Coordinates of C-alpha atoms in Angstrom, one line a residue:
Chain A
M217 CA -53.7 72.0 144.6
N218 CA -54.2 71.6 148.4
A219 CA -54.1 67.8 148.0
L220 CA -50.9 68.0 145.9
L221 CA -49.2 70.1 148.5
L222 CA -50.2 67.7 151.3
A223 CA -49.0 64.8 149.2
A224 CA -45.6 66.5 148.7
L225 CA -45.3 67.3 152.4
A226 CA -46.2 63.7 153.2
L227 CA -43.4 62.3 151.0
I228 CA -40.8 64.7 152.4
D229 CA -42.0 63.7 155.9
A230 CA -41.7 60.1 155.0
A231 CA -38.0 60.6 153.9
F232 CA -37.3 62.1 157.3
A233 CA -39.3 59.3 159.0
G234 CA -37.0 56.8 157.3
F235 CA -34.0 58.7 158.6
R236 CA -35.4 58.7 162.1
A237 CA -36.2 54.9 161.9
Y238 CA -32.5 54.3 161.1
A239 CA -30.9 56.9 163.4
G240 CA -29.4 55.4 166.6
R241 CA -29.1 51.9 165.0
D242 CA -25.7 52.3 163.3
G243 CA -22.6 53.0 165.4
R244 CA -20.3 53.8 162.5
I245 CA -19.0 57.3 161.9
R246 CA -19.2 57.5 158.1
K247 CA -22.7 56.6 157.1
S248 CA -24.0 59.1 154.5
G249 CA -24.8 56.1 152.2
P250 CA -26.9 54.2 154.8
T251 CA -28.6 57.5 155.8
R252 CA -29.6 58.1 152.2
S253 CA -30.8 54.5 151.9
A254 CA -32.9 54.9 155.1
A255 CA -34.5 58.1 153.7
L256 CA -35.3 56.2 150.5
R257 CA -36.8 53.3 152.5
G258 CA -39.0 55.8 154.4
L259 CA -39.9 57.4 151.1
T260 CA -40.9 54.0 149.7
I261 CA -43.2 53.2 152.7
G262 CA -44.5 56.8 152.5
A263 CA -45.3 56.4 148.8
L264 CA -47.1 53.2 149.5
A265 CA -49.2 54.8 152.3
L266 CA -49.9 57.7 150.0
T267 CA -51.1 55.3 147.2
V268 CA -53.5 53.6 149.6
T269 CA -54.7 57.0 150.9
S270 CA -55.2 58.3 147.3
A271 CA -57.2 55.2 146.3
F272 CA -59.4 55.6 149.4
T273 CA -59.8 59.3 148.7
T274 CA -60.8 58.5 145.1
A275 CA -63.3 56.0 146.3
V276 CA -64.8 58.5 148.7
L277 CA -64.9 61.0 145.9
L278 CA -66.6 58.8 143.4
L279 CA -69.0 56.8 145.5
G280 CA -70.7 59.6 147.3
G281 CA -73.1 61.4 145.0
N282 CA -72.0 64.5 143.2
P283 CA -68.2 64.3 142.6
A284 CA -67.8 68.0 142.1
V285 CA -69.5 68.9 145.4
R286 CA -67.5 66.1 147.2
Y287 CA -64.3 67.4 145.6
A288 CA -64.9 70.9 146.8
E289 CA -65.6 69.5 150.3
L290 CA -62.4 67.5 150.4
D291 CA -60.4 70.3 148.9
A292 CA -61.6 72.6 151.7
A293 CA -60.7 70.0 154.2
A294 CA -57.2 69.7 152.7
G295 CA -56.9 73.5 153.0
R296 CA -57.7 73.4 156.7
M297 CA -55.1 70.6 157.2
L298 CA -52.5 72.7 155.4
L299 CA -53.2 75.6 157.6
V300 CA -52.1 73.4 160.6
H301 CA -49.1 71.8 158.8
A302 CA -47.7 74.8 157.1
P303 CA -46.5 76.7 160.2
Y304 CA -45.0 73.5 161.6
T305 CA -43.2 72.8 158.3
A306 CA -41.9 76.4 158.2
I307 CA -40.4 76.1 161.7
V308 CA -38.9 72.7 160.9
A309 CA -37.4 74.1 157.7
A310 CA -35.9 77.1 159.6
S311 CA -34.5 74.8 162.3
L312 CA -32.9 72.5 159.7
A313 CA -31.4 75.5 157.9
C314 CA -29.9 76.7 161.2
Y315 CA -28.7 73.2 162.0
F316 CA -27.0 72.5 158.7
W317 CA -25.6 75.9 157.8
G318 CA -25.1 77.5 161.2
P319 CA -22.0 77.2 163.4
F320 CA -22.2 74.3 165.9
R321 CA -23.5 76.5 168.7
A322 CA -26.4 77.6 166.5
S323 CA -26.9 74.0 165.5
T324 CA -27.2 73.1 169.2
L325 CA -29.8 75.9 169.5
A326 CA -31.7 74.5 166.5
V327 CA -31.7 71.1 168.1
V328 CA -32.6 72.2 171.7
I329 CA -35.5 74.6 170.9
G330 CA -36.3 73.3 167.4
L331 CA -35.7 69.8 166.1
G332 CA -36.0 67.9 169.4
P333 CA -39.3 69.4 170.7
L334 CA -40.7 69.5 167.1
T335 CA -40.2 65.7 166.8
L336 CA -42.1 65.2 170.0
L337 CA -44.9 67.5 168.7
R338 CA -45.2 65.9 165.3
P339 CA -47.9 63.3 166.2
L340 CA -49.9 66.1 167.9
V341 CA -49.6 68.3 164.9
V342 CA -50.8 65.5 162.7
L343 CA -53.7 64.9 165.0
V344 CA -54.7 68.6 165.1
G345 CA -54.4 68.7 161.3
A346 CA -56.7 65.7 161.0
V347 CA -59.2 67.3 163.4
A348 CA -59.1 70.5 161.5
A349 CA -59.7 68.7 158.2
A350 CA -62.5 66.5 159.6
W351 CA -64.3 69.5 161.1
G352 CA -67.9 69.4 159.8
S353 CA -67.5 66.8 157.1
L354 CA -67.8 63.0 157.5
P355 CA -66.1 62.1 154.2
A356 CA -63.3 64.5 155.0
A357 CA -62.9 62.9 158.4
A358 CA -62.5 59.5 156.9
V359 CA -59.9 60.7 154.4
A360 CA -58.1 62.7 157.1
V361 CA -57.9 59.7 159.4
A362 CA -56.6 57.5 156.7
A363 CA -54.0 60.0 155.6
S364 CA -52.8 60.9 159.1
A365 CA -52.5 57.2 160.0
G366 CA -50.4 56.7 156.9
V367 CA -48.1 59.5 157.8
L368 CA -47.7 58.3 161.4
L369 CA -47.1 54.7 160.4
V370 CA -44.1 55.3 158.1
E371 CA -41.5 55.5 160.9
P372 CA -42.5 52.5 162.9
L373 CA -43.0 50.4 159.8
T374 CA -39.6 51.4 158.4
H375 CA -38.0 50.7 161.7
R376 CA -39.6 47.3 162.1
K377 CA -38.8 46.2 158.6
W378 CA -35.2 47.3 158.4
Y379 CA -33.9 48.6 161.7
A380 CA -35.3 46.5 164.4
H381 CA -31.8 45.5 165.5
P382 CA -28.5 47.6 165.4
V383 CA -26.9 47.6 162.0
Chain B
M194 CA -32.3 60.5 197.5
P195 CA -29.6 59.5 195.0
F196 CA -30.2 59.5 191.3
L197 CA -29.1 56.1 189.9
E198 CA -28.5 55.0 186.3
I199 CA -29.6 51.4 185.6
S200 CA -26.6 50.8 183.3
D201 CA -24.2 51.5 186.3
L202 CA -26.0 48.8 188.3
V203 CA -26.3 45.9 185.9
V204 CA -22.7 45.2 185.2
D205 CA -20.0 44.6 187.9
H206 CA -16.4 43.4 187.7
D207 CA -13.5 42.7 190.0
P208 CA -11.5 45.9 189.9
R209 CA -8.2 44.1 190.1
T210 CA -8.7 41.2 187.7
L211 CA -11.5 42.7 185.6
V212 CA -13.3 39.4 185.9
R213 CA -17.1 39.9 185.5
L214 CA -19.1 39.4 188.6
P215 CA -22.7 38.1 188.7
V216 CA -25.3 40.7 189.4
R217 CA -28.6 39.7 191.1
R218 CA -31.6 41.4 189.4
A219 CA -33.4 41.6 192.8
D220 CA -30.5 43.7 194.2
V221 CA -30.7 46.1 191.2
V222 CA -34.4 46.5 191.6
A223 CA -34.1 47.0 195.4
R224 CA -31.5 49.7 195.0
L225 CA -33.6 51.6 192.5
R226 CA -36.7 51.2 194.8
D227 CA -34.7 52.4 197.8
A228 CA -33.8 55.4 195.7
G229 CA -37.5 56.1 195.1
D230 CA -37.0 55.3 191.4
L231 CA -40.0 53.1 190.7
R232 CA -39.9 53.5 187.0
G233 CA -36.2 52.5 187.0
A234 CA -37.1 49.5 189.2
R235 CA -39.8 48.4 186.7
I236 CA -37.3 48.6 183.8
A237 CA -34.7 46.6 185.7
A238 CA -37.3 44.1 186.8
A239 CA -38.0 43.3 183.1
L240 CA -34.3 42.5 182.4
P241 CA -33.8 38.8 181.6
C242 CA -32.2 36.7 184.3
A243 CA -31.1 33.1 185.0
P244 CA -33.1 30.8 187.3
D245 CA -30.7 31.7 190.2
G246 CA -31.8 35.3 189.8
T247 CA -28.6 36.7 188.3
L248 CA -28.9 38.9 185.3
D249 CA -28.2 37.2 181.9
P250 CA -24.8 38.8 181.0
V251 CA -25.3 38.2 177.2
A252 CA -28.7 40.0 177.2
V253 CA -27.4 42.8 179.4
D254 CA -24.4 43.4 177.1
R255 CA -26.6 43.3 174.0
R256 CA -28.9 45.9 175.6
L257 CA -26.1 48.1 176.7
V258 CA -24.6 48.1 173.2
A259 CA -28.0 49.0 171.7
V260 CA -28.5 51.8 174.3
H261 CA -25.1 53.3 173.7
T262 CA -25.6 53.1 169.9
E263 CA -28.8 55.1 170.4
L264 CA -26.9 57.5 172.7
Q265 CA -24.3 58.0 170.0
R266 CA -27.1 59.5 167.9
L267 CA -27.4 62.3 170.4
S268 CA -23.6 62.9 170.3
E269 CA -23.8 63.1 166.5
E270 CA -26.8 65.4 166.5
L271 CA -25.2 67.7 169.1
R272 CA -21.9 67.6 167.1
L273 CA -20.0 66.5 170.2
G274 CA -16.9 65.8 168.2
A275 CA -16.7 69.3 166.8
R276 CA -17.3 70.7 170.3
V277 CA -14.5 68.7 171.8
A278 CA -12.2 69.5 168.9
E279 CA -12.8 73.2 169.5
V280 CA -10.9 72.9 172.8
L281 CA -8.7 69.9 172.0
R282 CA -7.0 71.4 168.9
P283 CA -5.7 74.5 170.6
L284 CA -4.7 72.4 173.6
L285 CA -2.6 70.1 171.4
A286 CA -1.2 73.1 169.6
A287 CA -0.1 74.5 173.0
L288 CA 1.5 71.1 173.8
R289 CA 3.3 71.0 170.4
A290 CA 4.7 74.4 171.1
G291 CA 5.8 73.2 174.6
E292 CA 8.3 70.6 175.5
V293 CA 6.2 67.4 175.4
A294 CA 8.2 64.7 173.6
G295 CA 7.1 62.0 171.2
P296 CA 3.6 61.4 169.8
L297 CA 0.7 63.1 171.6
R298 CA -1.5 60.5 173.1
V299 CA -5.1 61.4 173.7
V300 CA -6.8 58.9 176.1
D301 CA -10.6 58.9 176.3
V302 CA -11.6 57.7 179.8
G303 CA -14.8 55.7 180.0
C304 CA -15.1 55.8 176.2
G305 CA -18.1 53.5 175.9
L306 CA -18.5 52.8 172.2
G307 CA -15.6 55.2 171.5
Y308 CA -17.6 57.6 169.5
L309 CA -15.3 60.6 170.3
V310 CA -12.1 58.7 169.6
R311 CA -13.5 57.2 166.3
W312 CA -14.9 60.6 165.2
L313 CA -11.5 62.3 165.9
A314 CA -9.8 59.5 163.9
A315 CA -12.2 59.7 161.0
S316 CA -12.2 63.5 160.8
G317 CA -8.4 63.8 161.2
V318 CA -9.2 67.1 162.9
L319 CA -6.3 66.8 165.3
G320 CA -3.7 66.4 162.6
P321 CA -0.9 63.8 162.3
G322 CA 1.1 62.4 165.2
V323 CA -1.8 61.9 167.6
D324 CA -2.3 58.5 169.1
L325 CA -6.0 58.0 169.9
V326 CA -6.9 55.5 172.6
G327 CA -10.3 54.7 174.2
V328 CA -10.4 53.0 177.6
D329 CA -13.4 51.5 179.4
F330 CA -14.0 48.9 182.0
N331 CA -16.9 47.4 180.1
A332 CA -15.8 44.5 177.9
A333 CA -18.9 44.6 175.7
L334 CA -18.6 48.3 174.9
I335 CA -14.9 48.1 174.3
G336 CA -15.4 45.1 172.0
E337 CA -18.0 46.9 170.0
A338 CA -15.9 50.1 169.8
D339 CA -13.0 48.0 168.4
R340 CA -15.3 46.3 165.9
L341 CA -16.7 49.6 164.7
A342 CA -13.2 51.1 164.4
R343 CA -11.9 48.1 162.4
A344 CA -15.0 48.2 160.2
E345 CA -14.1 51.7 159.1
N346 CA -10.3 51.1 159.2
L347 CA -9.9 54.0 161.7
D348 CA -6.5 54.8 163.2
C349 CA -7.3 54.4 166.8
R350 CA -7.4 51.6 169.4
F351 CA -9.4 50.5 172.4
V352 CA -8.2 49.0 175.7
R353 CA -10.2 47.5 178.5
G354 CA -9.1 48.5 181.9
D355 CA -8.0 51.5 184.1
A356 CA -7.2 54.5 182.0
F357 CA -5.0 55.9 184.7
A358 CA -2.8 52.7 184.8
L359 CA -2.0 52.3 181.1
P360 CA 1.6 51.1 180.2
E361 CA 2.0 54.1 177.9
P362 CA 1.4 57.5 179.5
A363 CA -1.4 59.8 178.3
T364 CA -0.6 63.3 177.1
V365 CA -4.2 64.4 177.5
Y366 CA -7.0 62.6 179.2
V367 CA -10.4 63.4 177.8
S368 CA -13.9 62.1 178.6
T369 CA -17.5 62.9 177.7
G370 CA -20.4 62.3 180.1
V371 CA -18.3 60.5 182.7
L372 CA -17.9 63.0 185.5
H373 CA -21.5 62.8 186.8
H374 CA -20.9 59.2 187.6
F375 CA -18.6 60.2 190.4
R376 CA -19.9 61.8 193.6
G377 CA -18.2 63.6 196.4
P378 CA -14.9 62.0 197.4
A379 CA -15.0 59.8 194.4
L380 CA -15.0 62.9 192.1
D381 CA -11.9 64.3 193.9
A382 CA -10.3 60.9 193.7
F383 CA -11.0 60.8 189.9
F384 CA -9.0 64.0 189.4
A385 CA -6.3 63.1 191.9
A386 CA -5.8 59.7 190.2
Q387 CA -5.0 61.1 186.8
A388 CA -2.5 63.5 188.2
Q389 CA -0.7 60.4 189.6
S390 CA -0.8 58.4 186.4
S391 CA 2.3 57.4 184.4
P392 CA 4.7 60.3 183.8
L393 CA 5.3 61.8 180.4
A394 CA 8.9 62.1 179.1
T395 CA 10.1 65.6 178.3
A396 CA 11.8 66.7 175.2
A397 CA 15.1 66.5 177.1
G398 CA 14.4 62.8 177.7
T399 CA 14.1 63.2 181.5
A400 CA 11.1 61.9 183.4
A401 CA 8.7 64.7 184.3
T402 CA 6.3 65.0 187.1
P403 CA 3.6 62.3 187.2
G404 CA 0.4 62.6 185.3
P405 CA -0.6 63.9 181.9
A406 CA 0.2 67.4 180.5
A407 CA -3.5 68.1 180.5
F408 CA -7.0 66.8 180.9
C409 CA -10.3 67.9 179.3
H410 CA -13.4 66.3 180.6
F411 CA -16.8 67.2 179.1
D412 CA -20.1 66.7 180.9
I413 CA -23.6 67.9 180.7
A414 CA -23.8 71.6 181.6
A415 CA -25.6 72.1 184.9
T416 CA -28.3 74.6 183.8
R417 CA -31.9 74.9 184.8
L418 CA -32.7 73.8 181.2
A419 CA -30.7 70.6 181.4
P420 CA -33.3 68.2 183.1
I421 CA -36.2 69.2 180.9
G422 CA -34.1 69.5 177.8
T423 CA -32.6 66.1 178.4
W424 CA -36.1 64.6 179.0
I425 CA -37.4 66.1 175.7
F426 CA -34.3 65.1 173.8
H427 CA -34.2 61.5 175.1
R428 CA -38.0 61.1 174.6
A429 CA -37.7 62.3 171.0
R430 CA -34.6 60.5 170.0
M431 CA -34.2 57.3 172.0
R432 CA -36.5 54.2 171.9
D433 CA -35.1 52.1 174.7
P434 CA -36.7 52.9 178.0
L435 CA -33.5 52.1 179.8
G436 CA -31.6 54.7 177.7
R437 CA -34.3 57.3 178.3
H438 CA -34.2 56.6 182.0
D439 CA -30.5 56.9 182.3
G440 CA -30.3 59.9 180.1
V441 CA -32.7 61.9 182.3
M442 CA -30.9 60.7 185.4
S443 CA -27.5 61.7 184.1
A444 CA -28.8 65.3 183.7
R445 CA -30.1 65.3 187.2
R446 CA -26.7 64.1 188.5
T447 CA -24.5 66.5 186.6
H448 CA -22.1 68.7 188.6
D449 CA -22.2 72.5 188.6
D450 CA -19.1 74.5 187.4
A451 CA -17.9 75.3 190.9
T452 CA -18.0 71.7 192.1
L453 CA -16.0 70.6 189.1
L454 CA -13.5 73.4 189.4
K455 CA -12.9 72.6 193.1
A456 CA -12.6 68.8 192.3
A457 CA -10.2 69.5 189.4
A458 CA -7.9 71.3 191.8
R459 CA -7.2 67.9 193.3
A460 CA -5.1 67.1 190.3
E461 CA -1.8 68.2 191.7
G462 CA 0.4 70.2 189.4
L463 CA -2.4 71.1 186.9
V464 CA -4.2 74.4 186.8
P465 CA -8.0 73.9 186.9
L466 CA -10.1 75.8 184.3
V467 CA -13.7 75.7 183.0
Y468 CA -14.5 76.4 179.4
E469 CA -18.0 77.9 178.8
P470 CA -19.1 78.0 182.4
R471 CA -22.8 78.9 183.0
T472 CA -21.8 82.5 183.5
R473 CA -20.2 82.7 180.1
S474 CA -22.5 80.7 177.9
N475 CA -26.0 80.5 176.6
P476 CA -27.7 77.4 178.0
F477 CA -29.5 76.9 174.7
C478 CA -26.2 76.7 172.8
T479 CA -24.1 74.9 175.3
T480 CA -25.4 71.5 176.4
V481 CA -22.0 70.2 177.4
R482 CA -18.8 72.0 178.6
P483 CA -15.4 70.8 179.8
V484 CA -13.4 71.2 182.9
L485 CA -9.8 71.4 182.1
G486 CA -6.5 71.0 183.9
L487 CA -3.1 71.8 182.4
R488 CA 0.4 72.4 183.5
P489 CA 0.9 76.0 184.5
D490 CA 3.4 76.7 181.6
L491 CA 0.7 75.6 179.1
V492 CA -2.0 78.1 180.2
P493 CA -0.6 81.1 178.3
A494 CA 0.0 78.9 175.2
L495 CA -3.6 77.6 175.3
Q496 CA -4.9 81.1 175.6
T497 CA -2.8 82.1 172.6
A498 CA -4.0 79.0 170.6
L499 CA -7.6 79.7 171.3
D500 CA -8.9 82.6 169.3
R501 CA -10.0 85.8 171.1
T502 CA -13.6 84.8 171.4
A503 CA -12.9 81.3 172.6
S504 CA -10.3 82.5 175.0
G505 CA -12.9 84.7 176.7
R506 CA -14.9 81.5 177.4
L507 CA -12.1 80.1 179.6
T508 CA -11.9 80.8 183.3
G509 CA -10.3 79.3 186.4
D510 CA -11.8 81.9 188.7
L511 CA -14.2 80.3 191.2
A512 CA -15.8 83.6 191.9
D513 CA -16.5 84.0 188.2
V514 CA -18.3 80.6 187.8
L515 CA -20.3 81.3 191.0
A516 CA -21.5 84.7 189.6
R517 CA -25.0 85.0 188.4
P518 CA -25.2 85.2 184.6
T519 CA -26.6 88.4 183.2
P520 CA -27.6 89.2 179.6
R521 CA -24.5 91.2 179.3
T522 CA -22.1 88.5 180.4
A523 CA -24.0 85.5 178.9
R524 CA -22.6 84.6 175.6

């Protein structure tokens, strides 16, 4: 269950990473279509990263002695990672709600104290999540590093592949 | 020490003929070093240049267009268009109720990529009968603004040159993020110049006093939060180090409300006002705010056109903008 929640979070994050990879590259005013396309591209890269991580996790699970014991170890690690990511996700979701549904002064507030700083903090949160997951477990450390690297690579890969130059 | 923006230093032109002048990279680097800006100097030193040491104009233009496109992202995220429209719509309503003849012409001074003009054209928020014009000295930015407007078939146009010397008079001058580029006497001259621009005709067909009916210039609100907020925001949202550098510098150069109000008084025949000064706004909700000037007869009409809450954000009282904000007065 913890792993599924993390996978869902990773895919949502990948869609936002796709948007960020595109943002600032297109000077047009009306661009909801290209924005959706960017989110889908991020999602695609994110899904590929998740597939690689899943394959790696499966290998760790199956190649290391008792699978049931290893599964419990990895599930506990995923739980620790979720404990770090869940509050961050909740604050981002609240900021986004304020941004999209609030009047523009509230949306400015959401950007100034929420979305802007949270984007800067995102790599740190991913890092802390990885450390929490890796704590006391070498197999979990390997999976956490792979998963976190996958999450952090989505935006630069999407940017480099599709948005290296202004649209 | 002065705060310099690299993008101000890398392009030069003859003010009379608008012919582009070569810029030596070493001169740009030296100016930044002299200002104590070693990071800026490093960024400038990496700009491509010809064997004679002059900056490559094609590369500079490409870089500036890319940086301004990134900058537009910030305007989009902070809903700059809606913020400007909140003031511009009632302002135009006041003008329509007055005796200004013909189409209302809104001229964006130093428009860059023309985001505001294009957003106003795309949203139609100002209603029909409004001529939207963007003006800038930079040929590359004006060219890109025009290309983007044509790509979306927007009803607006872009002109390279002096906004205060257009053949057709402006009804309202607007700008976003331009004021901090002028310091001291140059800021006074900026406001004085628009008051002397081509006169508008009145409904009776007679030439009125020179200058527009109003101006509305937005710039970064000078709050304690602005420098750190700008750093965070540019760091989080912009990739180009030149854009990040200039964004942070612009927040350091921004004028406080009192300075703008005093400078706006140089525009003869127009009443200076500030909307959402520091004393009447929450710095977390107001990242940019305008200084306005309008003909005296339009002031009551504007206050009527603004709703009650918005009208309370408008002041021309220097003592008011100099007052220390308190939780009771901060809105």
